[in-house]
Short mmCIF file of C-alpha atoms and ligand atoms in Angstrom, two decimals:
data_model
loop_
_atom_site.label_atom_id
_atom_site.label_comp_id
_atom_site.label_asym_id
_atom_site.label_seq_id
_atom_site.Cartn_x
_atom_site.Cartn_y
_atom_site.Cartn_z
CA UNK A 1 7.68 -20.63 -15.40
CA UNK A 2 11.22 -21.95 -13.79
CA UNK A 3 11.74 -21.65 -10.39
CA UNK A 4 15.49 -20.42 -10.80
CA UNK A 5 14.59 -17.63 -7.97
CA UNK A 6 18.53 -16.58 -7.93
CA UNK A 7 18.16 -15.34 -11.85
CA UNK A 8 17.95 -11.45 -10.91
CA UNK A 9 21.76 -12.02 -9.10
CA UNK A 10 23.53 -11.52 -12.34
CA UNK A 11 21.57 -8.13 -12.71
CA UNK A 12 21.71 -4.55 -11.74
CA UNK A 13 19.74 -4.13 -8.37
CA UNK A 14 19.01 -0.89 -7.56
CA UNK A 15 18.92 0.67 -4.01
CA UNK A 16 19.82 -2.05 -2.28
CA UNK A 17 21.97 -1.24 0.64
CA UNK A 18 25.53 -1.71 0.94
CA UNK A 19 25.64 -4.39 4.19
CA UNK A 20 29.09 -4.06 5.77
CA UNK A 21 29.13 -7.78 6.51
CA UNK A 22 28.32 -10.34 3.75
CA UNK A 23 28.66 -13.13 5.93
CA UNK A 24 26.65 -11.59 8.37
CA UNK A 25 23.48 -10.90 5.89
CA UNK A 26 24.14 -14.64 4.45
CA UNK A 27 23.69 -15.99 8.22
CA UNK A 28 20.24 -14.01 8.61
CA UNK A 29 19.04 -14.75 5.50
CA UNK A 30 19.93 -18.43 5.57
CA UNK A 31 17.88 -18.34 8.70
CA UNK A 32 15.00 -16.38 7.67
CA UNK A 33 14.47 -19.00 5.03
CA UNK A 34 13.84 -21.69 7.23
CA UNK A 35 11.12 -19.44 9.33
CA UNK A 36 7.60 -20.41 8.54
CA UNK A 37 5.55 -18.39 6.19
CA UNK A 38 3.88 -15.62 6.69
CA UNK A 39 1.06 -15.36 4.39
CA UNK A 40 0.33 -18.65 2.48
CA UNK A 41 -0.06 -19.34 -0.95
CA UNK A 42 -3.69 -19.91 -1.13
CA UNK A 43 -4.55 -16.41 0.05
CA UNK A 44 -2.39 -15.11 -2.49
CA UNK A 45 -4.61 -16.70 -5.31
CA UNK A 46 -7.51 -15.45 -3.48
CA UNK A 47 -6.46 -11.70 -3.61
CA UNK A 48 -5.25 -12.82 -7.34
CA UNK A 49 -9.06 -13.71 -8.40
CA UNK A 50 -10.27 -10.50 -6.31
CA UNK A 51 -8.24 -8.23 -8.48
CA UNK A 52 -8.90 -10.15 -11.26
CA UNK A 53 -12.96 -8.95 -10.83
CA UNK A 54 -10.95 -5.29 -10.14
CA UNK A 55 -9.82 -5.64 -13.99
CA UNK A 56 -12.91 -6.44 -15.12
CA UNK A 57 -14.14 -3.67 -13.78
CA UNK A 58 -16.19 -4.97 -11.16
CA UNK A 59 -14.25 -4.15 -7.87
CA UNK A 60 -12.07 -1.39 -6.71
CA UNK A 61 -8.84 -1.90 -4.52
CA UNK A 62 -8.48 0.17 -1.14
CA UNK A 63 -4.99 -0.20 -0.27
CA UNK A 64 -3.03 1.76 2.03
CA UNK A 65 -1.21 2.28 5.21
CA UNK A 66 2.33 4.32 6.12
CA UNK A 67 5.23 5.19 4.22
CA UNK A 68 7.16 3.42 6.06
CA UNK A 69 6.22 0.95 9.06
CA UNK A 70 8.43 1.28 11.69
CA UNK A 71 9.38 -1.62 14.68
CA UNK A 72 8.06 0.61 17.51
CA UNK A 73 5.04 1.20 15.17
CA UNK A 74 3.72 -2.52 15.43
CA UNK A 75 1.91 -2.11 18.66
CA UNK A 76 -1.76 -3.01 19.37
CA UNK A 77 -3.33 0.75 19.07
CA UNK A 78 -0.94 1.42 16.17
CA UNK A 79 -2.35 -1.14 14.19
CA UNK A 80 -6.02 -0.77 15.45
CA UNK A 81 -6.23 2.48 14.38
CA UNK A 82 -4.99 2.26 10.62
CA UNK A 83 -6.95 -1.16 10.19
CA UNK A 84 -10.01 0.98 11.82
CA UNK A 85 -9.23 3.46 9.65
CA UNK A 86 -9.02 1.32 6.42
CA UNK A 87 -12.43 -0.13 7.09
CA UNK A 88 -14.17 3.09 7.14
CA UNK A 89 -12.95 4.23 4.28
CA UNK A 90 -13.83 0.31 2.87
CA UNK A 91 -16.95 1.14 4.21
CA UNK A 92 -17.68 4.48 2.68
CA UNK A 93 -17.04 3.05 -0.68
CA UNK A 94 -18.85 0.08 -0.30
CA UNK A 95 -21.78 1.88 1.05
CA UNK A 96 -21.79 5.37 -1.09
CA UNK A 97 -20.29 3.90 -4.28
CA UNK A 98 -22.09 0.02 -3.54
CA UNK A 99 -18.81 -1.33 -5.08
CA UNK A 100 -16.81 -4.27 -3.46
CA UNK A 101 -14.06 -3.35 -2.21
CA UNK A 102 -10.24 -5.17 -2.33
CA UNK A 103 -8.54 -4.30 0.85
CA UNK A 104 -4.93 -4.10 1.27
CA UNK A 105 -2.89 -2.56 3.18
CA UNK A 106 0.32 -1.67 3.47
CA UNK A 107 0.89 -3.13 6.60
CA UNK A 108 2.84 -6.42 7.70
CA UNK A 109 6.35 -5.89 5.84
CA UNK A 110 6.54 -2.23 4.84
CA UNK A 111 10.32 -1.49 6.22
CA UNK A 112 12.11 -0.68 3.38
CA UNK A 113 12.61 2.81 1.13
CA UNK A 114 14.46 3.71 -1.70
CA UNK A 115 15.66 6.87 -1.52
CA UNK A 116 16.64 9.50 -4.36
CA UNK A 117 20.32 10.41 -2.27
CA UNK A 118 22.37 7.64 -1.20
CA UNK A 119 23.35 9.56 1.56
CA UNK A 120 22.28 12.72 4.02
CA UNK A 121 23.63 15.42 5.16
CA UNK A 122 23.37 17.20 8.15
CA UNK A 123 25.49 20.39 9.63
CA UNK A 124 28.15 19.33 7.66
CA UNK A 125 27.92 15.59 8.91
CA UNK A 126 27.23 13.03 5.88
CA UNK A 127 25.82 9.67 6.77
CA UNK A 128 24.28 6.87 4.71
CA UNK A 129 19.89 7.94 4.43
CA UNK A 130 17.86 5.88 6.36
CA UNK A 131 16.26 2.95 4.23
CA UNK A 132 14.00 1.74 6.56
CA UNK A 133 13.90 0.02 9.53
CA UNK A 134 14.07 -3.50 8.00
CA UNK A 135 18.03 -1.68 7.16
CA UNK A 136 19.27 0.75 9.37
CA UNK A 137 17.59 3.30 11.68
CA UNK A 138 16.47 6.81 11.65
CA UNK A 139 18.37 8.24 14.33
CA UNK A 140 21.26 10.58 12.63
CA UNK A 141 24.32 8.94 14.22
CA UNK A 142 27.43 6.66 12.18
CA UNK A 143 25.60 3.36 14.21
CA UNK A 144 22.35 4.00 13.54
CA UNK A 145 22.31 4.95 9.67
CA UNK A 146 24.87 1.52 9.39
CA UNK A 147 22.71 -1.01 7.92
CA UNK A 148 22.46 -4.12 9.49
CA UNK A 149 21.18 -7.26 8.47
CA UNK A 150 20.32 -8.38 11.63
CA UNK A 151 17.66 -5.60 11.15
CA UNK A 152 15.59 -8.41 8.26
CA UNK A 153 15.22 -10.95 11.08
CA UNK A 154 13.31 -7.41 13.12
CA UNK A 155 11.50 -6.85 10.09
CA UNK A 156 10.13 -10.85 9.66
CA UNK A 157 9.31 -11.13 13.40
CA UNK A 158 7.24 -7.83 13.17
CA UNK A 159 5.39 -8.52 10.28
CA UNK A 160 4.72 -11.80 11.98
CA UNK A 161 3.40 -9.73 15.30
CA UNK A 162 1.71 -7.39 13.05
CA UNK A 163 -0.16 -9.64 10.72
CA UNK A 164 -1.07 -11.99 13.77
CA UNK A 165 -3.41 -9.09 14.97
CA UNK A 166 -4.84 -8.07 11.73
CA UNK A 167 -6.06 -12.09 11.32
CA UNK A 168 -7.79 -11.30 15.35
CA UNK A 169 -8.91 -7.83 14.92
CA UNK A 170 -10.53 -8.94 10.80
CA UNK A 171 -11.59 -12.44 12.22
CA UNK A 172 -12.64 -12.20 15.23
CA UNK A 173 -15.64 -9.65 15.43
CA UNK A 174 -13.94 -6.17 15.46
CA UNK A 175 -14.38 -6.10 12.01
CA UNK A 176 -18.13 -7.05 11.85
CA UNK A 177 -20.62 -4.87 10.49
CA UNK A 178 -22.25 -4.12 13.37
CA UNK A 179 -19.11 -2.62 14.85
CA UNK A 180 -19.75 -0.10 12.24
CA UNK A 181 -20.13 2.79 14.83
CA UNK A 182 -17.95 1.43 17.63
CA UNK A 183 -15.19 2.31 15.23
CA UNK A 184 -16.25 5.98 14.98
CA UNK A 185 -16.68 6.30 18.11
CA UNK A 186 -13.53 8.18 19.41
CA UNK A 187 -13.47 10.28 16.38
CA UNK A 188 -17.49 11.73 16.02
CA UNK A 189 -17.31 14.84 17.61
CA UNK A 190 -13.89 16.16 16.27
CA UNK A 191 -14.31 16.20 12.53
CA UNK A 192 -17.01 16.84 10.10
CA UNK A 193 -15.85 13.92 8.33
CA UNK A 194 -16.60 11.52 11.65
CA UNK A 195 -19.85 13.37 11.48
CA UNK A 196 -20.67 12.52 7.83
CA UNK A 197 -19.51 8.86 8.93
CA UNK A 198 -22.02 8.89 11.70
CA UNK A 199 -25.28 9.65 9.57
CA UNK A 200 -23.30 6.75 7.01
CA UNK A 201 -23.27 4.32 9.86
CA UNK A 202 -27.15 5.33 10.99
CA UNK A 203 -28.17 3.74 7.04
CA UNK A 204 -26.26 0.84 7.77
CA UNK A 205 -27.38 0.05 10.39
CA UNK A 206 -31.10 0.33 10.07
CA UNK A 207 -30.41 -1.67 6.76
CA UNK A 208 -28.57 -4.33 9.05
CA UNK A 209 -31.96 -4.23 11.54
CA UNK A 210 -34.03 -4.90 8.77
CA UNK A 211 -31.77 -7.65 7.20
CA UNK A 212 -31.74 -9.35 10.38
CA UNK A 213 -35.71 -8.95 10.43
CA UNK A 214 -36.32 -10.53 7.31
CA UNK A 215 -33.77 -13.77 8.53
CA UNK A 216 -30.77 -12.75 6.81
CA UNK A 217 -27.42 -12.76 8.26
CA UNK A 218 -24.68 -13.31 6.10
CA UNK A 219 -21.14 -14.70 7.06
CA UNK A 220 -19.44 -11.92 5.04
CA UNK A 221 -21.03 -9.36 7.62
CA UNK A 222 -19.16 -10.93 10.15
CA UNK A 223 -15.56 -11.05 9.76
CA UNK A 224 -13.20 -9.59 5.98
CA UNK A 225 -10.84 -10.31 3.89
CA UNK A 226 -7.62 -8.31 4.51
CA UNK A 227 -4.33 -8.75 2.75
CA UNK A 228 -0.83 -7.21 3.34
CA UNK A 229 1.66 -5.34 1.21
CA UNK A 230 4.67 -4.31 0.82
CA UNK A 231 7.20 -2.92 -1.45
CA UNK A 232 9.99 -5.87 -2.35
CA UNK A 233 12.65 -3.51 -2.41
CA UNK A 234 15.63 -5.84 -0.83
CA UNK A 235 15.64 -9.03 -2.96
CA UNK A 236 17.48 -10.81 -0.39
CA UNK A 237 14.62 -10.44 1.93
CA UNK A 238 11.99 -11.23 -0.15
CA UNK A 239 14.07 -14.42 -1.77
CA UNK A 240 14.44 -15.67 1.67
CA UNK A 241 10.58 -15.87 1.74
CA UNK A 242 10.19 -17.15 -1.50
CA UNK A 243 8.87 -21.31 -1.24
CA UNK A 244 7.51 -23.45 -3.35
CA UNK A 245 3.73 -23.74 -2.82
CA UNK A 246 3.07 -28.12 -2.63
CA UNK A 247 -0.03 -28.01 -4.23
CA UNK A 248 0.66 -25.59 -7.80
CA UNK A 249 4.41 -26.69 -7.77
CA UNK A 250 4.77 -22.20 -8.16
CA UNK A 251 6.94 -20.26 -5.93
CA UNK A 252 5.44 -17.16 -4.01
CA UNK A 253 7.12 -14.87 -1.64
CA UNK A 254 5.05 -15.72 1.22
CA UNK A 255 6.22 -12.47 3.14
CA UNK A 256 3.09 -10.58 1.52
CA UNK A 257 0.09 -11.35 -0.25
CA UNK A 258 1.01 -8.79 -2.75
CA UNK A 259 4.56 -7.14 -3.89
CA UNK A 260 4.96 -4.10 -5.73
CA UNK A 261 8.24 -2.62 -7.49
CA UNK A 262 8.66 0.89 -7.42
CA UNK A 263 9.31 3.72 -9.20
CA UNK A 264 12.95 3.62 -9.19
CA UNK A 265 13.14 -0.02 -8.88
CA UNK A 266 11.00 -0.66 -12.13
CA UNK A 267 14.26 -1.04 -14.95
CA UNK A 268 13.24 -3.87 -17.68
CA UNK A 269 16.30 -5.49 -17.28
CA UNK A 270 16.94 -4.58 -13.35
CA UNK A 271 16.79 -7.60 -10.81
CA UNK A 272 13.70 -6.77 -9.34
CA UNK A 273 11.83 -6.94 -12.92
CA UNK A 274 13.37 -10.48 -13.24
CA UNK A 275 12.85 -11.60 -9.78
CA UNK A 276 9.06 -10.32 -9.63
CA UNK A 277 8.86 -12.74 -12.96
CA UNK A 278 9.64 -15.78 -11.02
CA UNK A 279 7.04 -15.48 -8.14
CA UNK A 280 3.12 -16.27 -8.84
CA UNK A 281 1.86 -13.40 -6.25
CA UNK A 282 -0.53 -10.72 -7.63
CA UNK A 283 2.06 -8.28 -8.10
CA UNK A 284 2.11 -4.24 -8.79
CA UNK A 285 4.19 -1.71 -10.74
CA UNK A 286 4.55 1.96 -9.62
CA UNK A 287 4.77 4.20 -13.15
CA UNK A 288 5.87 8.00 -12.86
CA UNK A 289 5.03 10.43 -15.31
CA UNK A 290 8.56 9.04 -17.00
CA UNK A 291 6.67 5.59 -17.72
CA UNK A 292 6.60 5.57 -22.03
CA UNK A 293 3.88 3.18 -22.87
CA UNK A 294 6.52 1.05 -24.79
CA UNK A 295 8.00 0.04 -21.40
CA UNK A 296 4.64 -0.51 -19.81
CA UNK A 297 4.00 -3.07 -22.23
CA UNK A 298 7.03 -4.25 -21.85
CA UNK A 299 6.22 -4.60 -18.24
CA UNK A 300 3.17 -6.48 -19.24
CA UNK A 301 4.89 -8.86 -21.11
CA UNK A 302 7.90 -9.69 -18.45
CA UNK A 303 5.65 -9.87 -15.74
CA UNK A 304 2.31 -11.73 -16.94
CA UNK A 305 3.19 -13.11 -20.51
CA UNK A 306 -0.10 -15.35 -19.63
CA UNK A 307 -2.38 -12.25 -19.67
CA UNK A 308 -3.90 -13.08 -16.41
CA UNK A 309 -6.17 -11.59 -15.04
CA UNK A 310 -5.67 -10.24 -11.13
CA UNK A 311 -1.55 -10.92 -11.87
CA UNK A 312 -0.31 -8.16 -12.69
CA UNK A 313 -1.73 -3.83 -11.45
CA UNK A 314 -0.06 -0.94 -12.42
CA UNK A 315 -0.03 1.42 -9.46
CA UNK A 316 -0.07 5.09 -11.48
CA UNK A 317 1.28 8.10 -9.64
CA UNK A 318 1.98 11.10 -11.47
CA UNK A 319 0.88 14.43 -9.64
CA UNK A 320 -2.05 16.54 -9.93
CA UNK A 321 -0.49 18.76 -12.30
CA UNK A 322 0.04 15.69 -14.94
CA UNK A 323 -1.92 12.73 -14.74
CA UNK A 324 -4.42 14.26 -17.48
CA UNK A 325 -1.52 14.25 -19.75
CA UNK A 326 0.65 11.37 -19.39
CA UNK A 327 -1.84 8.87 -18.00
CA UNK A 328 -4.36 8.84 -21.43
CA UNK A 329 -1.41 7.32 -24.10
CA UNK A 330 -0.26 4.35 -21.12
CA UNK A 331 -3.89 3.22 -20.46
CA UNK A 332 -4.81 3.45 -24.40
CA UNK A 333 -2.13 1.36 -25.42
CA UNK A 334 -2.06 -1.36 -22.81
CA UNK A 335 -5.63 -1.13 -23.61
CA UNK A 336 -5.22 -1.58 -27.13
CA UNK A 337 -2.78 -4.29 -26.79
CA UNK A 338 -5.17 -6.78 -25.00
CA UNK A 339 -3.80 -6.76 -21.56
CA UNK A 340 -5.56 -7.62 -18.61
CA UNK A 341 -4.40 -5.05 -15.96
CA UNK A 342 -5.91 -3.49 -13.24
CA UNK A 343 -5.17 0.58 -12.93
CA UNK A 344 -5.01 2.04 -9.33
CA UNK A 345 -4.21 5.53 -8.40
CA UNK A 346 -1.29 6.59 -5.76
CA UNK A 347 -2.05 10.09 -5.72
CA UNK A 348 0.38 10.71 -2.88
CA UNK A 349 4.03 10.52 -4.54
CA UNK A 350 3.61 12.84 -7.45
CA UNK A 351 2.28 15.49 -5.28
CA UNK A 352 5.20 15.89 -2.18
CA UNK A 353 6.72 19.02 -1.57
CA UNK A 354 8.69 21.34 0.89
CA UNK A 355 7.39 23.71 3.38
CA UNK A 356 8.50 26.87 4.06
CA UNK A 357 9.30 25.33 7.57
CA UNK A 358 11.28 22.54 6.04
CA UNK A 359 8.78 19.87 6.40
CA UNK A 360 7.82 17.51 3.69
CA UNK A 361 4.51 17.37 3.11
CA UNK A 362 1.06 16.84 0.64
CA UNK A 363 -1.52 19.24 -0.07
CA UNK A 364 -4.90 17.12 0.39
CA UNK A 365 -6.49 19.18 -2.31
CA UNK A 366 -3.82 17.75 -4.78
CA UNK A 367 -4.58 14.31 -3.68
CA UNK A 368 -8.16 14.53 -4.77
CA UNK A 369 -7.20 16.62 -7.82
CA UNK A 370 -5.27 13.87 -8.86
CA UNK A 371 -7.84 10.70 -7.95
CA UNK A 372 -10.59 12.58 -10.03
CA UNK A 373 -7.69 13.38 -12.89
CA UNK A 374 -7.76 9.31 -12.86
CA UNK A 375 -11.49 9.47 -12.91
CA UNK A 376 -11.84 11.39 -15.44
CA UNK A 377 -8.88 9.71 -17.95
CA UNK A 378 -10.41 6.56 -17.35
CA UNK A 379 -14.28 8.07 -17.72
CA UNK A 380 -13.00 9.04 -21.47
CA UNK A 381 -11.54 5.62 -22.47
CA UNK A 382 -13.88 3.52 -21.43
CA UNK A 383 -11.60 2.06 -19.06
CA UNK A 384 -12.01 1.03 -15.60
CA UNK A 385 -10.21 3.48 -12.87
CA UNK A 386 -9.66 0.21 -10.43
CA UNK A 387 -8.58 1.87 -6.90
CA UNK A 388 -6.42 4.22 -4.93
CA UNK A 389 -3.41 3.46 -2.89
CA UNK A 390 -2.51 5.93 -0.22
CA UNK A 391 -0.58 6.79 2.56
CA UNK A 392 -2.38 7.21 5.27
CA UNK A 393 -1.93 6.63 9.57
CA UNK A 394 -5.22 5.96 11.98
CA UNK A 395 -3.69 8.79 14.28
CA UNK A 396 -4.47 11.92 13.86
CA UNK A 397 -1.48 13.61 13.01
CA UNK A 398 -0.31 16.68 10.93
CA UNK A 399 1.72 15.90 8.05
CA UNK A 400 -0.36 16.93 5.25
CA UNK A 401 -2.05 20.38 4.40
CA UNK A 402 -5.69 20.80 3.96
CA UNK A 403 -9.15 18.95 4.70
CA UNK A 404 -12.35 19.24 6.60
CA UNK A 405 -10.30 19.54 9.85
CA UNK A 406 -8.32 21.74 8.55
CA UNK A 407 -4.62 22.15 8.24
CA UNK A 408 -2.31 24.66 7.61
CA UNK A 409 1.42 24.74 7.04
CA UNK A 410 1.66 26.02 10.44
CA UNK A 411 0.01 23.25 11.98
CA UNK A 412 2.84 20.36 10.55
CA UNK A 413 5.43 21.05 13.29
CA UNK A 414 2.89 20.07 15.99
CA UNK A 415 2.40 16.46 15.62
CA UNK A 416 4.69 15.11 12.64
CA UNK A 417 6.00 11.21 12.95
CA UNK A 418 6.29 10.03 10.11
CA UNK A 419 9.73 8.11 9.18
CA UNK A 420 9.79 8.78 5.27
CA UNK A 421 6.86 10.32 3.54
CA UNK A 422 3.85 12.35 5.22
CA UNK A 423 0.62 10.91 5.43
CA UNK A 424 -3.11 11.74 5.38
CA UNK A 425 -4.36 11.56 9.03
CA UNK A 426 -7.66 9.98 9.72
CA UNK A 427 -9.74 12.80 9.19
CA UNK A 428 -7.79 13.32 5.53
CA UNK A 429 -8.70 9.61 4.94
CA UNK A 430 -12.13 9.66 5.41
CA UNK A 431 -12.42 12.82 3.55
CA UNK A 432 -10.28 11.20 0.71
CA UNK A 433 -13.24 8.19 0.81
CA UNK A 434 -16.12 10.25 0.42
CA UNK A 435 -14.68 11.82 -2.32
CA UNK A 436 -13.90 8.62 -4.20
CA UNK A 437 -17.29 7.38 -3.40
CA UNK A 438 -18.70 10.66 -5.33
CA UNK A 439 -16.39 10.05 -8.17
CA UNK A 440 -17.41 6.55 -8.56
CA UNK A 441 -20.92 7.03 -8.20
CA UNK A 442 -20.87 9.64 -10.88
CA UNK A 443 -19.76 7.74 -13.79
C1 PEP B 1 6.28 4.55 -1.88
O1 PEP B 1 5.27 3.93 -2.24
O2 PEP B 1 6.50 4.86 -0.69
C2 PEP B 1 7.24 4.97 -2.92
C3 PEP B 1 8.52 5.18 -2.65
O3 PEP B 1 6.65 5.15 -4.11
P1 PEP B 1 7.28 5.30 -5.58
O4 PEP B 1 8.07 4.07 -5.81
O5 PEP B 1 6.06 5.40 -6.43
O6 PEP B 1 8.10 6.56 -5.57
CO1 CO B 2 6.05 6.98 0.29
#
């Protein structure tokens, strides 16, 4: 592989924004390459050979977190709550479906969104869409929707502040097993889901007692292994944080421990194709319901020509209504062709739509309609269906329809935050986990 990280400039980049100052984004980004790393390249190899046992078929991947992160949303409870949230669902998995489980979140770097319209519109008033806080803000006013590339220098220093107390909260005890309840504990009484958690958490624990009985007391009870994500959406960004590991002589964009390209970022000969085939982190590929199975393999070839394992997962999301039809003809030919892939699930972005009151939200039945659509697809092949990646929020708000707590389309005005997409609230999570586990377990 050559290191020549500046070979996507030559290429079409899509939805990157248009910076009113060159010079300006130059300056930040010269100086954001001379900031330390924030992930290093070690643990990037170490969530490689974890998703490498995913495509084998002997791990599933739990990633998730918001739509978009925002700056004001990298504060101690924000952050509790969705890494709280993440392990229960880990939990649930690990427990009901006794699978490992590969976490990730989407946490740590998560500021940027492409967006179908270049611009919005609003009471006549057009200004450029928000993109994400890592490029302009949210607030509908000419200064706020400018983007501004002192906005990437935000974006580094609060993935810094935000992946500083993951490593506390996953190293030093809150993530230990025998915190198991303590992290239900605000959450019990409210939801049937918390409740189901509860009696989960009442196993464990009696299965911890009689561990500890018998003089066993394994380090991996103590602390996890929790990795960040992101999509690398603005290439400048993700360049900047692009080194040279010393000991494989192999760049890796040290900003995350794993980069995905999305849906409308995903063109074969598009700059983030070619830039995602100079870096050596375990990488992802959203495919839509467009996706052909030529340019999958394609994909496959551009991406991990070496056929290695844990390199390279293809992140499927094509709603409820189609994932039994379009998903079968990708998975048998990559299948067929020898590649080592692993196949996760985002049953979120195939399944948005608009409420009557104008908000845009999910319908959490069509979320699980779609996860056991993947189920069942890769039941039939023989194939392994590898994880789900979500968007989901530890607070308990109301942006999508449906679950065990129930919501209605009534209920999405009263406590709606989020900055791009809606997400499953807590409750929705956990609900989401217990079904997975059942899927699993029923193979
Ligand atoms: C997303 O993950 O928020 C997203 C925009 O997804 P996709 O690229 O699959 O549309
Ligand atoms: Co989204």
């Amino acid at each position: 592989m050559s290191n020549n990280l500046d070979s996507w400039r030559g290429l079409p980049a899509a939805q990157q924004p248009e910076w009113p100052d060159r010079d300006e984004l130059d300056k930040v980004v010269t100086e954001i390459a001379g900031l330390p790393p924030l992930v290093f390249a070690g643990e990037c190899d170490n969530l490689k050979t974890e998703l490498a046992a995913v495509t084998r078929g002997e791990a599933f991947v739990l990633q998730g977190g918001d739509c978009a992160e925002t700056f004001a949303g990298a504060t101690a409870d924000c952050v509790r709550n969705k890494l709280k949230t993440l392990l229960q669902m880990a939990i649930v998995l690990t427990y009901a479906a006794k699978v490992p489980v590969v976490k990730i979140g989407r946490i740590a770097g998560q500021f940027a969104k492409p967006r179908s319209k270049g611009t919005e519109v609003r009471d006549g008033v057009e200004l450029p869409a928000y993109r994400g806080d890592m490029v302009n803000g949210f607030d509908f006013t000419p200064a706020s929707r400018a983007p501004d590339p002192g906005r990437l220098l935000r974006a580094y220093h609060s993935s810094a502040v935000t992946l500083n107390l993951i490593r506390a909260f996953t190293k030093g005890g809150y993530a230990d097993l025998r915190q198991v309840h303590a992290w239900n504990q605000d959450f019990v009484s409210e939801s049937p889901a918390g409740k189901r958690y509860e009696r989960l958490a009442r196993e464990i624990d009696q299965a911890l007692a009689f561990m500890r009985a018998c003089g066993a007391d394994p380090e991996e009870f103590h602390s996890v292994e929790f990795y960040s994500s992101h999509e690398a959406l603005i290439l400048d960004y993700d360049q900047a944080l692009t080194r040279v590991d010393s000991r494989t002589g192999r760049p890796y964009d040290v900003s995350a421990h794993m980069v995905w390209i999305g849906e409308r970022t995903r063109q074969l000969d598009g700059a983030h194709v070619e830039f995602f085939s100079r870096i050596s982190n375990p990488v992802g590929v959203k495919l839509g319901p467009t996706t052909t199975a030529e340019e999958a393999l394609a994909l496959v070839e551009k991406l991990n020509p070496g056929n290695e394992p844990g390199r390279l997962t293809f992140v499927t999301r094509m709603g409820a209504s189609k994932i039994r039809d379009y998903l079968p003809a990708l998975v048998e030919k990559v299948t067929a062709d020898g590649a080592q892939v692993a196949w996760v699930c985002d049953p979120m972005h195939g399944n948005t739509f608009e409420a009557p009151s104008g908000h845009k939200t999910r319908r959490l039945d069509d979320v699980l309609n779609e996860v056991a659509g993947f189920f069942e697809v890769h039941r039939a092949l023989g194939t392994h269906p590898g994880g789900v990646h979500i968007e989901f929020t530890g607070d308990d708000v109301t942006e999508c329809v449906g679950g065990g707590n129930e919501i209605v389309e009534d209920d999405l005005a009263l406590r709606y935050e989020t900055a791009c997409d809606p997400r499953l609230n807590r409750s929705q999570s956990l609900d989401l986990a217990f079904r997975v586990a059942e899927l699993y377990r029923s193979a």
